Steps between C-alpha positions, in 0.01 A plus 500: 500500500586155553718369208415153325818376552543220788553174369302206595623118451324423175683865365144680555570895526279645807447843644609421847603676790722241690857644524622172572710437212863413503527476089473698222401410113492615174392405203515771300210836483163351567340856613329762292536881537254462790633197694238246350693152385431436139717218507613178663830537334735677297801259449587157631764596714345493794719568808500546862700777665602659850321739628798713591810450311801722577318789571385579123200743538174293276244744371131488582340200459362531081645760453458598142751304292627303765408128542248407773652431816335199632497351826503160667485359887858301395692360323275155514195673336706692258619159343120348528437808303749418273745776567900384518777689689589792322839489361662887595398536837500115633777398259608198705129413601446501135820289444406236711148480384628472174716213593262315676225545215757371251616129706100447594417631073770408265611184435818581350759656712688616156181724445548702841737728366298561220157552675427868539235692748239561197512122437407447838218792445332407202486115716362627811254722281325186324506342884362815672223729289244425199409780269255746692689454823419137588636341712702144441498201736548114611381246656702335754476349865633680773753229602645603160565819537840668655527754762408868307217394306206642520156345360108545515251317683126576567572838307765614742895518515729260716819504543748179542738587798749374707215519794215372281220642268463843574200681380610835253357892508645783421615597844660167589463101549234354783528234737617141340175324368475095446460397224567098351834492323342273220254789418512606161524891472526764217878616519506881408910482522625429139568156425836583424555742836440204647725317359768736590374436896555174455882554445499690787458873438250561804295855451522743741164510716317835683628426871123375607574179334760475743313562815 
């Protein structure tokens, strides 16, 4: 049986077969005793992982007891989803996001020290999902939006990368599409995500954004 656990941009949960995905997730057990999701979430840590991380053996996907191992194309879609580096097995991934997040988020340098991950988590929770499993957004014009982010148009998922707009699916990005820069699209990224691009923290991207 195929599991409901790839991860679309707008944080969706699909039964898919594509095995292109480069990132895990979690966000705590979602599954029932027969592999059904009952739930969007289960916390508001909500993390992106490797895939493989020094050889430690995962158990099968929902397994009982064991969060739901989720799965995105990259790291790009993971953050559109709302998902942040995961802080044991990316710690300095997670270090710099955290960095980044705070120049682009906190006006007050004297607060960085302060300003823990669950901070950050119960932010990017209000800027990501709405009770039910909703999903947030803005509005914004392309020519506004950094290299990473991801937004909706016509109902379907684009990318903004170095090469252009790429179209999203689960098994990778399509050809670059035009598109007017003044065009005013629904930005699935969070706001504040994209903040964090802005002060340079660049996500990593499935390699057919870079063909």
């Amino acid at each position: 049986m195929t599991l409901q656990n790839r991860v679309d941009p707008w944080g969706q949960l699909h039964a898919n077969p594509s095995k292109s995905a480069t990132r895990m997730g979690n966000r705590g057990i979602l599954h029932d005793s027969e592999n059904n999701i009952v739930r969007p979430w289960a916390h508001k840590g909500w993390v992106s992982c490797l895939i493989s991380f020094k050889g430690i053996q995962r158990p099968k996907p929902f397994s009982a007891g064991n969060y739901s191992e989720l799965f995105f194309l990259d790291e790009a879609t993971a953050f559109s989803a709302g998902h942040r580096p995961c802080s044991y097995c990316q710690r300095d991934r997670s270090n710099a996001f955290r960095e980044a997040w705070l120049q682009a988020n906190v006006a007050d340098p004297a607060q960085f020290d302060t300003f823990r991950m669950p901070q950050i988590d119960k932010i990017l929770h209000a800027e990501r999902a709405v009770r039910g499993g909703g999903k947030v957004s803005y509005e914004a014009s392309i020519s506004d939006l950094p290299v990473g982010s991801i937004f909706e148009s016509g109902g379907s998922a684009f990318l903004l990368s170095p090469r252009g707009v790429l179209p999203w699916s689960f098994d990778g990005y399509g050809a670059p599409q035009t598109m007017d820069a003044q065009k005013a699209v629904r930005v699935l990224t969070p706001r504040s995500i994209v903040n964090a691009f802005k002060a340079d923290f660049v996500p990593l991207m499935h390699t057919s954004a870079e063909l």
